Amino acid sequence: MEKLIITAAICGAEGTKEHNPNIPYTVEEIVKEAYGAYIEGASIIHLHVREDDGTPTQSKERFKLCIDAIKEKCPDVIVQPSTGGAVGMTNAERLQPIELSPEMATLDCGTLNFGGNDVFTNTENTIKEFGEKMIERGVKPELECFDKSMIEMAIRLNKKGFIKSPMHFSFVMGVNGGIGGELRDFLFLKESLPCDSTYSVAGLGRFEFSLATAAIISGGHVRVGFEDNIYLEKGVLAESNGVLVAKVVRIAKELGREIATPAEARAILGL
Ligand code: KMH
Ligand code: ZN
């Protein structure tokens, strides 16, 4: 089996310090969390950025500040900005980090309910627009799929030339509005992929480590971090993203799966 790529989603757009005081907002806090995750074994940092007061932003300048500061501490880490941003942002706002030509970025493959009255909107034309921009800039998309229909969308747009092969998917599972986080849900998604693709699994909340384990034994890759889950175990808030990454590393070691360095992750993903 190829080595395990661990992505740390260190911040997200929704979680706040009221949920877990260790969720980073400032540039310094973001760098500290990225470095801690990297030292423990993360080769990719999935990055959202915030204003100092915690407000989510897709500002290109703020992304540049954070990416440069992360790269200073972790020169070889892969930084993967979000183009999802936060619910309600315009496409133009969301696309800003692409102008920095990162190695990777997320590309959300469909619309879903996102709690309460919130809808995370990704129309077919939006996905095409984001896909084209990523091809123009040489950015590898991580295809975020919150449900099976989003895999179908990615496959269709790949055939039409909006997304290049081989595709790399991220199953984001257990969102209230998307697919659940049970083993059968994971198997359904995994078995729906084109055979030349790679995938990573992000389980929300209590699904984080069970789905990480399923991915580890199935040859997939894993995403953990405060964006998806703020607990180390039931009722125990995680003190950092690093401890969440370290837990995945322990599980992988027990199961005999080696951890990929950033250079190995680049080779696996064809960056
Ligand atoms: N914050 C969510 C609305 C992504 O990073 O591409 C969208 C999100 C997906 O987090
Ligand atoms: Zn995200």
Tab-separated table of N, CA, C and O in Angstrom, residues 20 34 37 43 47 60 64 70 85 99 105 112 114 134 136-137 146 149 168 176 178-179 198 214 237 239 248 268:
chain	number	residue	atom	x	y	z
A	20	ASN	N	-13.805	25.646	20.899
A	20	ASN	CA	-12.518	25.154	21.403
A	20	ASN	C	-11.547	26.343	21.364
A	20	ASN	O	-11.269	26.867	20.284
A	34	ALA	N	-0.274	24.968	12.297
A	34	ALA	CA	0.249	24.282	11.101
A	34	ALA	C	1.552	23.562	11.442
A	34	ALA	O	1.753	22.393	11.079
A	37	ALA	N	1.033	20.437	13.561
A	37	ALA	CA	0.471	19.329	12.769
A	37	ALA	C	1.549	18.720	11.872
A	37	ALA	O	1.655	17.490	11.732
A	43	SER	N	1.392	16.150	6.002
A	43	SER	CA	2.161	16.656	4.855
A	43	SER	C	1.383	17.725	4.101
A	43	SER	O	1.954	18.433	3.276
A	47	LEU	N	-6.096	24.929	4.347
A	47	LEU	CA	-6.073	26.231	5.009
A	47	LEU	C	-7.300	27.094	4.723
A	47	LEU	O	-7.620	27.385	3.567
A	60	LYS	N	-6.985	37.473	-0.473
A	60	LYS	CA	-5.730	36.990	-1.061
A	60	LYS	C	-4.536	37.429	-0.207
A	60	LYS	O	-3.599	36.660	0.014
A	64	LYS	N	-1.861	35.076	1.597
A	64	LYS	CA	-0.426	35.178	1.294
A	64	LYS	C	0.379	35.303	2.587
A	64	LYS	O	1.391	34.621	2.767
A	70	ILE	N	3.637	30.168	7.147
A	70	ILE	CA	3.684	28.701	7.335
A	70	ILE	C	4.927	28.130	6.656
A	70	ILE	O	5.654	27.313	7.222
A	85	GLY	N	-14.371	28.529	1.323
A	85	GLY	CA	-14.572	29.696	2.182
A	85	GLY	C	-15.656	29.433	3.205
A	85	GLY	O	-15.684	28.384	3.848
A	99	GLU	N	-5.302	32.877	-7.122
A	99	GLU	CA	-4.394	33.841	-7.770
A	99	GLU	C	-2.964	33.700	-7.247
A	99	GLU	O	-2.021	34.200	-7.860
A	105	ALA	N	-5.690	23.072	-4.163
A	105	ALA	CA	-6.757	23.827	-3.503
A	105	ALA	C	-7.994	22.935	-3.525
A	105	ALA	O	-8.083	22.014	-4.353
A	112	LEU	N	-25.057	21.708	-0.885
A	112	LEU	CA	-25.719	20.945	0.184
A	112	LEU	C	-26.214	21.864	1.299
A	112	LEU	O	-25.724	22.987	1.454
A	114	PHE	N	-26.382	23.154	4.984
A	114	PHE	CA	-25.221	23.279	5.874
A	114	PHE	C	-25.670	23.681	7.277
A	114	PHE	O	-25.019	24.468	7.948
A	134	MET	N	-8.443	26.541	-11.988
A	134	MET	CA	-7.368	25.717	-11.407
A	134	MET	C	-6.494	25.135	-12.508
A	134	MET	O	-5.267	25.064	-12.369
A	136	GLU	N	-5.961	26.547	-15.462
A	136	GLU	CA	-5.167	27.693	-15.955
A	136	GLU	C	-3.944	27.968	-15.082
A	136	GLU	O	-2.875	28.285	-15.574
A	137	ARG	N	-4.123	27.840	-13.764
A	137	ARG	CA	-3.053	28.190	-12.823
A	137	ARG	C	-2.187	26.999	-12.414
A	137	ARG	O	-1.306	27.126	-11.551
A	146	PHE	N	-19.319	15.778	-0.553
A	146	PHE	CA	-20.082	15.620	0.689
A	146	PHE	C	-21.165	14.571	0.510
A	146	PHE	O	-21.925	14.277	1.438
A	149	SER	N	-23.510	12.009	-5.110
A	149	SER	CA	-23.830	12.736	-6.346
A	149	SER	C	-22.674	13.647	-6.761
A	149	SER	O	-22.497	13.954	-7.939
A	168	HIS	N	-8.100	13.593	-7.538
A	168	HIS	CA	-7.916	13.330	-6.105
A	168	HIS	C	-9.162	13.821	-5.365
A	168	HIS	O	-9.501	15.001	-5.437
A	176	ASN	N	-24.162	17.556	8.528
A	176	ASN	CA	-25.618	17.557	8.605
A	176	ASN	C	-26.178	18.153	7.305
A	176	ASN	O	-26.219	19.362	7.155
A	178	GLY	N	-25.221	16.206	4.295
A	178	GLY	CA	-24.510	15.354	3.346
A	178	GLY	C	-24.631	13.882	3.738
A	178	GLY	O	-25.471	13.507	4.558
A	179	ILE	N	-23.747	13.073	3.165
A	179	ILE	CA	-23.768	11.630	3.464
A	179	ILE	C	-23.382	11.408	4.931
A	179	ILE	O	-22.710	12.253	5.536
A	198	THR	N	-7.131	8.951	-6.468
A	198	THR	CA	-6.734	8.822	-5.063
A	198	THR	C	-7.817	9.502	-4.221
A	198	THR	O	-8.613	10.290	-4.751
A	214	ALA	N	-10.786	3.393	8.733
A	214	ALA	CA	-11.297	2.730	7.515
A	214	ALA	C	-10.439	3.122	6.312
A	214	ALA	O	-10.089	2.277	5.467
A	237	LEU	N	-11.646	17.961	24.876
A	237	LEU	CA	-11.265	18.876	23.792
A	237	LEU	C	-9.797	18.673	23.431
A	237	LEU	O	-8.960	18.497	24.316
A	239	GLU	N	-6.132	19.709	22.491
A	239	GLU	CA	-5.364	20.923	22.828
A	239	GLU	C	-4.706	21.534	21.606
A	239	GLU	O	-4.250	22.684	21.648
A	248	VAL	N	-3.764	9.866	14.626
A	248	VAL	CA	-3.830	9.141	13.340
A	248	VAL	C	-2.520	8.388	13.087
A	248	VAL	O	-2.527	7.246	12.624
A	268	ILE	N	2.848	10.932	-4.801
A	268	ILE	CA	1.595	10.160	-4.845
A	268	ILE	C	0.510	10.955	-5.589
A	268	ILE	O	-0.255	10.405	-6.387
